[in-house]
XYZ file of C-alpha atoms in Angstrom:
501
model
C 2.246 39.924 11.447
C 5.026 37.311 11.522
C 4.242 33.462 11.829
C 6.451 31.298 14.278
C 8.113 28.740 12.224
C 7.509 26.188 14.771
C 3.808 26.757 15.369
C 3.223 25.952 11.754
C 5.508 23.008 11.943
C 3.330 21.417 14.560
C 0.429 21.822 12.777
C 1.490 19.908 9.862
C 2.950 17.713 11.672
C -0.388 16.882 13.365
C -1.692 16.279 9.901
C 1.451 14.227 8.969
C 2.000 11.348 12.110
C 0.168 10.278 14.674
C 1.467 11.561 18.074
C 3.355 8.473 18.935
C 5.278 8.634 15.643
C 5.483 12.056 15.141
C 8.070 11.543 18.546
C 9.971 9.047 16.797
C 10.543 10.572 13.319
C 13.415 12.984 13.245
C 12.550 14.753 10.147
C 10.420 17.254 11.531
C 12.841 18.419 14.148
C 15.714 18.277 11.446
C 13.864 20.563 8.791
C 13.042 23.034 11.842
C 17.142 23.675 12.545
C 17.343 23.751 8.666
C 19.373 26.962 7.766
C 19.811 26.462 3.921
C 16.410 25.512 2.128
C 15.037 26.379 -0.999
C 12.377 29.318 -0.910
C 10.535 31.665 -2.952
C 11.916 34.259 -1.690
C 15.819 33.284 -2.247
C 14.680 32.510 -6.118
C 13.439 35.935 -5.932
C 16.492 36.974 -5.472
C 18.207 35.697 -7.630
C 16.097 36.495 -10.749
C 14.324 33.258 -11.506
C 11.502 33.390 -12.520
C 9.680 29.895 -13.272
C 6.679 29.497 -15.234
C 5.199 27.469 -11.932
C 5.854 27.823 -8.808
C 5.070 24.734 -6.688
C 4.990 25.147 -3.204
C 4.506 22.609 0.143
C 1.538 24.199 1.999
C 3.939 23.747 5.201
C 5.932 27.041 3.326
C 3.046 28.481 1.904
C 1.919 29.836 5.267
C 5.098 30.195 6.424
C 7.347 33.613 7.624
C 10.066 33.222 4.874
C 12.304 34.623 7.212
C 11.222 33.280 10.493
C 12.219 36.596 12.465
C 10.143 38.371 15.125
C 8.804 41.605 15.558
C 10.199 43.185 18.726
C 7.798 43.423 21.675
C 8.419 47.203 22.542
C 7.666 47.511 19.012
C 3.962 46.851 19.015
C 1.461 49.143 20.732
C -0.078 46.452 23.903
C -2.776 49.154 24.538
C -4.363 49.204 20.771
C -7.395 47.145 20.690
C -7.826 46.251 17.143
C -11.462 44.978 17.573
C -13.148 48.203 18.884
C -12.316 49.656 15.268
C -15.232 49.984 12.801
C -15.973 46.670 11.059
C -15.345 48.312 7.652
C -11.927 49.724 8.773
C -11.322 46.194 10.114
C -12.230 44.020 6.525
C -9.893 46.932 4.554
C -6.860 45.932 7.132
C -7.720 41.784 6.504
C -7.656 42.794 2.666
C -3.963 43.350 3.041
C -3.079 40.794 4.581
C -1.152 38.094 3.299
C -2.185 34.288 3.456
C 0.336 33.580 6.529
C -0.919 36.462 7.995
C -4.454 35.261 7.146
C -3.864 31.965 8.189
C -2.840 32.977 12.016
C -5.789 35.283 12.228
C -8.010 32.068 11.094
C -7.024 30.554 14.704
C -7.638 33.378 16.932
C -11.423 34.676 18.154
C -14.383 33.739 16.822
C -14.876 37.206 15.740
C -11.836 38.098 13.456
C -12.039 33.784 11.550
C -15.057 34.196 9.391
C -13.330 37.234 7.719
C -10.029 35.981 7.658
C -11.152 32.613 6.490
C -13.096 34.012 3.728
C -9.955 35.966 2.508
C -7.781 32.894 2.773
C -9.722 30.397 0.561
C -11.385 32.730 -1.559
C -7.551 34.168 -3.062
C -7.581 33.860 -6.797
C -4.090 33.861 -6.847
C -3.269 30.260 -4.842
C -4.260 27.207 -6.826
C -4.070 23.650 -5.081
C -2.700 21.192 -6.992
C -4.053 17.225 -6.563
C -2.815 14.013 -8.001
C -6.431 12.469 -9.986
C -4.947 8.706 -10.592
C -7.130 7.599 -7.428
C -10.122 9.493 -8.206
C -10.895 8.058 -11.630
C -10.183 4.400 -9.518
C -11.908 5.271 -6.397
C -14.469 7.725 -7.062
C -14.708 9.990 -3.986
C -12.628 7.642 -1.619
C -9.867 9.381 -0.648
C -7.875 6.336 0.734
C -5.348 6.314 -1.722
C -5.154 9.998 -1.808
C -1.867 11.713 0.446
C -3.972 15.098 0.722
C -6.023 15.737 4.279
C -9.439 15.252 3.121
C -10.791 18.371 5.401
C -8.784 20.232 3.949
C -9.647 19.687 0.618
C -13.134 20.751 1.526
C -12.493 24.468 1.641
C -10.353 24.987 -1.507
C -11.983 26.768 -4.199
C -9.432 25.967 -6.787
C -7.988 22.892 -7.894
C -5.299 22.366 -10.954
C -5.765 19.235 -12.923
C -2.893 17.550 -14.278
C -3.691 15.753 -17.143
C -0.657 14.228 -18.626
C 2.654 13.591 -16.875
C 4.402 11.253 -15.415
C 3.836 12.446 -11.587
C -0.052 13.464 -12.145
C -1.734 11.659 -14.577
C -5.525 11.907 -15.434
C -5.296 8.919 -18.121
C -9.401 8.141 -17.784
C -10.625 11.260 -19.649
C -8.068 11.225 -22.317
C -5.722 9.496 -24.236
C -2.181 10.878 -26.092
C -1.735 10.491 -29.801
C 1.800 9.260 -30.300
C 2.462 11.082 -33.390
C 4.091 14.691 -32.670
C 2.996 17.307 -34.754
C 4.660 21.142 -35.408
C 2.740 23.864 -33.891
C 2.295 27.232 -36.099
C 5.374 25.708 -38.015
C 8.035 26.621 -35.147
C 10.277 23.942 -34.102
C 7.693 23.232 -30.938
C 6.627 19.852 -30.335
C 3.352 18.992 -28.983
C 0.901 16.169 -29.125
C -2.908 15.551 -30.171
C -5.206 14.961 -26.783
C -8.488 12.937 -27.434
C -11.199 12.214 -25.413
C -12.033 9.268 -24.264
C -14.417 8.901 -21.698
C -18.225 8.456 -22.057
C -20.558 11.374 -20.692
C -21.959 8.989 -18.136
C -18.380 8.468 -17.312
C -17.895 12.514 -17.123
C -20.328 13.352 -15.489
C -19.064 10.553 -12.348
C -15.870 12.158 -12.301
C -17.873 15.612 -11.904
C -19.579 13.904 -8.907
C -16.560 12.786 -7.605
C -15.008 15.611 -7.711
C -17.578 17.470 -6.109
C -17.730 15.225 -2.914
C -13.574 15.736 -2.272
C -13.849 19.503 -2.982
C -17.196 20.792 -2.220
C -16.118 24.032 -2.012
C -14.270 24.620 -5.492
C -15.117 27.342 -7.716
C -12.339 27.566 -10.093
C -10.520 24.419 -11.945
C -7.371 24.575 -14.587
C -6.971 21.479 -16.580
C -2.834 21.987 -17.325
C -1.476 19.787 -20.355
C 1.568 19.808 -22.159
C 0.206 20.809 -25.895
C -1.420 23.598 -28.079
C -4.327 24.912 -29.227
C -4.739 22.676 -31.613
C -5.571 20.348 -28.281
C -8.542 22.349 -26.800
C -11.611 20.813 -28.266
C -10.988 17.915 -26.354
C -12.163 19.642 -23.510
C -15.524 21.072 -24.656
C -17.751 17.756 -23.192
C -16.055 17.721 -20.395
C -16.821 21.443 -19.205
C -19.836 21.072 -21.015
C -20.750 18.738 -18.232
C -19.033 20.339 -15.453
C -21.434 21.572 -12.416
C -23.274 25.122 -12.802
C -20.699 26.937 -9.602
C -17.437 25.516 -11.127
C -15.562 27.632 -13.938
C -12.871 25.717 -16.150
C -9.992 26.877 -17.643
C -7.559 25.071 -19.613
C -3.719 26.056 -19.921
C -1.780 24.572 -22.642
C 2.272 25.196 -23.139
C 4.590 23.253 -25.836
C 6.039 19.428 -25.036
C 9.463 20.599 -26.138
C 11.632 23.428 -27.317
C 14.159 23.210 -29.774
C 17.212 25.543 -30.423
C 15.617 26.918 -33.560
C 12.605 28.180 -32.032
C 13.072 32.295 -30.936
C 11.250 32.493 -28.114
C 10.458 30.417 -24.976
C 7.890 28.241 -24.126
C 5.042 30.011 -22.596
C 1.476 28.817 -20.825
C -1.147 30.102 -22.114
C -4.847 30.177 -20.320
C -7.670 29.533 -22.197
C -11.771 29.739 -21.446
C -14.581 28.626 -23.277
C -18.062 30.238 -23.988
C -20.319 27.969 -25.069
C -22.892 30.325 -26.212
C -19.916 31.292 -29.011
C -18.768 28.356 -29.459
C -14.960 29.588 -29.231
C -11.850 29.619 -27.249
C -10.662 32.645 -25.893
C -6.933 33.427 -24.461
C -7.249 35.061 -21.141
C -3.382 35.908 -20.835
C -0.523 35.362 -23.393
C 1.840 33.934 -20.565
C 0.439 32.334 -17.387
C 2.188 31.525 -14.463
C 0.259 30.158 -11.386
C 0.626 30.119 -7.728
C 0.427 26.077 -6.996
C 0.417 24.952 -3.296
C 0.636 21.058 -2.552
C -2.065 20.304 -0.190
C -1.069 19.213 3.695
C -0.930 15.536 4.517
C -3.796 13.740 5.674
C -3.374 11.926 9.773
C -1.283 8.919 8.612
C -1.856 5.955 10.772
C -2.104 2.232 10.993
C -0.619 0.015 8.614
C -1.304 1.623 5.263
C -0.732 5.104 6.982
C 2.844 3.834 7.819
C 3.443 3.349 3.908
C 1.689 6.576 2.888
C 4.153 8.275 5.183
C 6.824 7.270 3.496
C 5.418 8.148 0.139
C 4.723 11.373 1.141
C 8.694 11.921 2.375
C 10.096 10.564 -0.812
C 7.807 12.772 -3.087
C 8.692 15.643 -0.669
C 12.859 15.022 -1.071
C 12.122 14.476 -5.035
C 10.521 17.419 -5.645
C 13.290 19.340 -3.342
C 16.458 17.973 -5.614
C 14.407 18.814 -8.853
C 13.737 22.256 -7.975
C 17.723 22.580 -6.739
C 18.448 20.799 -10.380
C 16.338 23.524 -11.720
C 17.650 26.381 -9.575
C 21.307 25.480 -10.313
C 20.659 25.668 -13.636
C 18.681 29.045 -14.567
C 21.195 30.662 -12.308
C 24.168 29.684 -14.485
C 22.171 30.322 -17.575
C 21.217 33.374 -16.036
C 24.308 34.400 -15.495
C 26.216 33.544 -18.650
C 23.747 35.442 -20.496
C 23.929 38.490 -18.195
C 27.350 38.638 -17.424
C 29.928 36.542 -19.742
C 27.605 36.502 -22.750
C 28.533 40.771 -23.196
C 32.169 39.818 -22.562
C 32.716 37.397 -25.527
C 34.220 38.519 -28.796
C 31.341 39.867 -31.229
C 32.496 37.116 -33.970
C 32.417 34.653 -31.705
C 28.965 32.149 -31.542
C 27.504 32.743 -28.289
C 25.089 30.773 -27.057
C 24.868 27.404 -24.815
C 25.698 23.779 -26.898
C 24.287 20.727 -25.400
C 27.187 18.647 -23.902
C 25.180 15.148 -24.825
C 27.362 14.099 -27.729
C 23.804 12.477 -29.096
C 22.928 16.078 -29.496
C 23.972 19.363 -31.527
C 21.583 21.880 -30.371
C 23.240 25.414 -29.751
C 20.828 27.880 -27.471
C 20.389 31.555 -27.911
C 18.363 32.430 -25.688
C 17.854 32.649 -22.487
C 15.470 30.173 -20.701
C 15.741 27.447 -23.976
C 18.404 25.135 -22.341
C 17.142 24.548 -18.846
C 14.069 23.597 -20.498
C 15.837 21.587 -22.558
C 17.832 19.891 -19.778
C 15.166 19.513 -17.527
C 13.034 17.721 -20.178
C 15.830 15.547 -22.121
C 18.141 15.431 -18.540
C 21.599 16.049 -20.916
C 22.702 18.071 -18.375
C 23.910 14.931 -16.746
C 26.812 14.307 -19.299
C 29.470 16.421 -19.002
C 31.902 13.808 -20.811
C 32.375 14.827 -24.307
C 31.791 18.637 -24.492
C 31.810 20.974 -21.511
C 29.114 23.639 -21.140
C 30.942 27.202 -22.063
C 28.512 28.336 -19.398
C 29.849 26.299 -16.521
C 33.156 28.958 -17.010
C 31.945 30.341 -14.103
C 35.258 32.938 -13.919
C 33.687 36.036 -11.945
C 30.266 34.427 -10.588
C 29.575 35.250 -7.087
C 30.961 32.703 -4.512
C 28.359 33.127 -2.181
C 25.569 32.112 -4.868
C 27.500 28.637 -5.528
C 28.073 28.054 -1.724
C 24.851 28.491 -0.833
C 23.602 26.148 -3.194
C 26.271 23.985 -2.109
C 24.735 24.123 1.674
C 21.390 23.684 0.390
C 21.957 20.396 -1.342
C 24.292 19.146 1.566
C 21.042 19.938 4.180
C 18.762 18.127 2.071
C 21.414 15.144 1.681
C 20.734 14.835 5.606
C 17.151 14.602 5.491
C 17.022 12.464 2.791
C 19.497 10.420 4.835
C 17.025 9.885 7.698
C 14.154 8.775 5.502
C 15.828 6.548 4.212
C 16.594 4.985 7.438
C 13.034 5.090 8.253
C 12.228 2.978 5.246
C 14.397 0.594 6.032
C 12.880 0.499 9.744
C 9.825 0.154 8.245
C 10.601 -2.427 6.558
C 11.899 -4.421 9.239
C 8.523 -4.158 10.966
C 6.661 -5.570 7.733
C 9.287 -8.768 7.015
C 7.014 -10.717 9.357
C 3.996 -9.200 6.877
C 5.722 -10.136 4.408
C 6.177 -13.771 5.515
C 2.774 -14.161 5.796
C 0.526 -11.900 3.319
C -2.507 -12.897 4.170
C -2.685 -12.077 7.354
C -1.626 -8.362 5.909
C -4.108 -7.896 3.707
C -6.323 -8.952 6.151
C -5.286 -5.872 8.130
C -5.452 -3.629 5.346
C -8.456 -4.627 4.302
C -9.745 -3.638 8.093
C -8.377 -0.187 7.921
C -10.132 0.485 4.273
C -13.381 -0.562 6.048
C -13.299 1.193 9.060
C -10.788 4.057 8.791
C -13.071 7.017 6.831
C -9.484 8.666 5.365
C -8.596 5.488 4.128
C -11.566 3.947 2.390
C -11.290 2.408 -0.904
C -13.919 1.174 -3.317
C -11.770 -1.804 -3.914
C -10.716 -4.578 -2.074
C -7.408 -4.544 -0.669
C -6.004 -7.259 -2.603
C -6.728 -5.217 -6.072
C -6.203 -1.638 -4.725
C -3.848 0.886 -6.255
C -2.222 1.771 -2.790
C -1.981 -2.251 -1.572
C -0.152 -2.955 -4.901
C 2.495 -0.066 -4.290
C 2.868 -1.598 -0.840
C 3.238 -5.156 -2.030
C 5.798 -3.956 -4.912
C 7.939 -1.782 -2.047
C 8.084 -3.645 0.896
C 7.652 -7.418 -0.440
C 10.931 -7.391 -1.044
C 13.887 -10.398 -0.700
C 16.661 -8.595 1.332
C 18.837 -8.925 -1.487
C 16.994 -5.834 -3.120
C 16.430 -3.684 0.106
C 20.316 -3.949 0.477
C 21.029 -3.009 -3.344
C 18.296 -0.238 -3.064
C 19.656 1.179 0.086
C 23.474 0.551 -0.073
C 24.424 3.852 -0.464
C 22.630 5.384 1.828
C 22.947 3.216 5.273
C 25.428 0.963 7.241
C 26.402 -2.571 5.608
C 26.691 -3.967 9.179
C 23.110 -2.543 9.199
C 21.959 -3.904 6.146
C 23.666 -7.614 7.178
C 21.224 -7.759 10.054
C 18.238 -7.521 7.432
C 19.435 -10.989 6.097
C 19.835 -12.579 9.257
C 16.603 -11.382 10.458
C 14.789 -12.182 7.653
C 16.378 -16.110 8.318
C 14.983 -16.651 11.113
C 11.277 -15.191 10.123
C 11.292 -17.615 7.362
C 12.811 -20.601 8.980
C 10.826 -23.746 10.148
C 12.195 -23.539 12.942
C 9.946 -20.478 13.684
C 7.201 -22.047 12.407
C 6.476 -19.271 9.669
């Protein structure tokens, strides 16, 4: 059974914008004539093979190829009802989750199966950002997620360092690196620092947004060595929730043989000891749909939730890009080289001498260190691209150009939005008073906090209380300067006494 592309649209799109903007914002319509996008299935094909593959729920439940089956094709007398109920759970066993996910919105009699099947698949892991529950407790007004959502998935992944995902309340980094099993792998001690009283609220916490979980990965960038951190805290995890804990290495060198692999690990108390439930693990994580964003702070979330969506896009082209020419030099002009000759990949950052062997070691590298972006003082042998496929660098080529265009237009809905907030911004008080009206009696966007001293009010004061001096120098590349001009002269006559502001 084949989803239609724009069915699904619509339905995140009802979680995304209210119905007034969800008219007025062009993104939507622009990523439905999309012809060049990244998906799972075109990595597929061309033989990557990530350790994690992170994937918009929009595309999770999507046809990748967005073709029809042909209505002669399909038997209009068959009633697939009057078979046996057994016969009918074996065919909704074999379903995938699009497939599962239409059947969810048809009778009444066919959603409690397919339901079950969808949320219950031990393969799909949902990943959430935990900053604003360690701040918030169960209020999910700072979160980006739908909240009803959230209340069926039965398994969450934790992210408990990073940069994007941080869990900073249960633990704290040791600065000192430290060599793992003497290999040239970096990784970092991980103590614990909350309290059990202070465990066990994030346990209730958690519980409240995700009722429904069974199944919880804390992922961290470290080793072993790292894993008794973790004993208290699923020591005091809830009697229906299993925890697992999946380590891989901070960094990999040149010198190290083989590549950096996750590992997932369970604990049995009654032991007490650590157990390795597979020697490389590499998860199914789906980014939860977007909560109804409306009202002031909704406007702002929006636009949050567009920039981490076009961020996360140009990374995973950045990443794409490179594992295919790696890929390919290793495959192809690697056996073509002269036997004396060194092969391998140097790292063009004249800073750094590292030479790569393997395959997989250098877009790790780049990704992590980002000296892919010099190209100045040594070239990459493996950017001698004599021989590789023109269709696999075009398409790439269309790919980034389609998501230059979207990123275009949300940009120029930022800057729209911040024309509507200069008069805010004139006059904060009177915007805080607003927000603080939402957070008391708007359910998705409830904070403990007051608005002044909330995580989410201090990312809009920091964004959009702006001179517009820095709105031009942010956005000058991107939009009109005649455009931009107007922002000055606009903001004039808000601030002049004139006006009375």
């Amino acid at each position: 059974m084949v989803i239609d592309s724009s069915v699904v649209l619509e339905i995140e799109a009802k979680n995304a914008t209210s119905s007034a903007t969800r008219h007025q914002d062009p993104l939507p319509r622009l990523e439905l004539n999309r012809k060049h996008r990244l998906t799972k299935d075109l990595t597929q094909k061309w033989k990557i093979s990530p350790r994690q593959n992170r994937t918009p729920f929009f595309f999770h439940v999507s046809n990748e190829t967005g073709q029809q089956c042909p209505a002669n094709s399909i038997d209009q007398g068959f009633q697939f009802q009057r078979l046996p109920i057994e016969i009918q759970f074996e065919v909704f066993k074999m379903c995938d989750q699009p497939t599962l996910f239409q059947l969810m919105r048809t009778c009444s009699s066919i959603r409690p199966e397919a339901s079950r099947l969808f949320w219950s698949n031990k393969d799909v892991w949902y990943e959430c950002s935990f900053l604003w529950l360690e701040y918030e407790g169960a209020k999910t007004g700072p979160a980006l997620h739908c909240p009803d959502f959230a209340k069926n998935v039965q398994q969450v992944e934790i992210k408990v360092d990073g940069k994007t995902h941080p869990c900073p309340g249960l633990f704290e980094q040791d600065d000192s690196p430290i060599h793992e099993d003497d290999d040239d792998i970096l990784c970092f001690h991980r103590r614990l620092l909350a309290t059990t009283e202070q465990i066990r609220f994030f346990w209730s916490s958690f519980k409240r947004v995700f009722p429904s979980c069974r199944r919880v990965i804390f992922d961290q960038r470290s080793q072993a060595c790292c894993l008794d951190s973790y004993i208290e805290v699923i020591s005091e995890r809830p009697p229906t929730i299993d925890c697992l804990v999946s380590t891989w290495p901070c960094r990999v060198s040149a010198s190290n043989r083989r590549r950096a692999k996750k590992v997932l690990w369970t604990f049995k108390p009654c032991d007490p000891t650590w157990y390795a439930l597979s020697g490389s693990w590499e998860n199914n994580l789906v980014v939860m749909p977007p909560k109804l964003f409306r009202g002031i702070m909704g406007n702002f979330q929006h636009q949050l939730y567009l920039d981490d969506r076009i961020w996360n896009e140009r990374a995973a082209l950045r990443m794409l890009r490179l594992r295919r020419h790696e890929w390919f030099y290793h495959r192809e002009r690697g056996p073509q080289l002269e036997t004396s000759e060194k092969w391998g990949i140097e790292c063009p950052n004249p800073d750094c001498d590292l030479f790569f062997e393997c395959i997989g070691q250098w877009t790790q590298h780049a990704c992590e260190t980002s000296h892919d972006l010099d190209y100045s003082q040594k070239p990459l042998r493996y950017l001698d691209i004599s021989g590789f496929p023109g269709d696999w660098e075009a398409t790439l080529r269309l790919i980034s150009e389609d998501l230059l265009k979207v990123e275009v237009l949300i940009r120029r809905q930022d800057i729209k939005n911040y024309l509507l907030h200069l008069g805010h911004a004139a006059n904060e008080a009177i915007t805080f008073q607003a927000m603080q009206q939402q957070f008391d009696t708007d359910p998705i966007y409830a904070h403990e906090t007051s608005a002044r001293t909330s995580l989410l009010a201090q990312d809009w004061a920091s964004s959009w209380l702006k001179s517009p001096e820095e709105v031009i120098e942010k956005h000058s590349d991107w939009l009109d300067k005649d455009f931009l001009h107007s922002i000055s002269e606009r903001w004039s006559r808000l601030v002049s006494p004139e006006k009375g502001v």
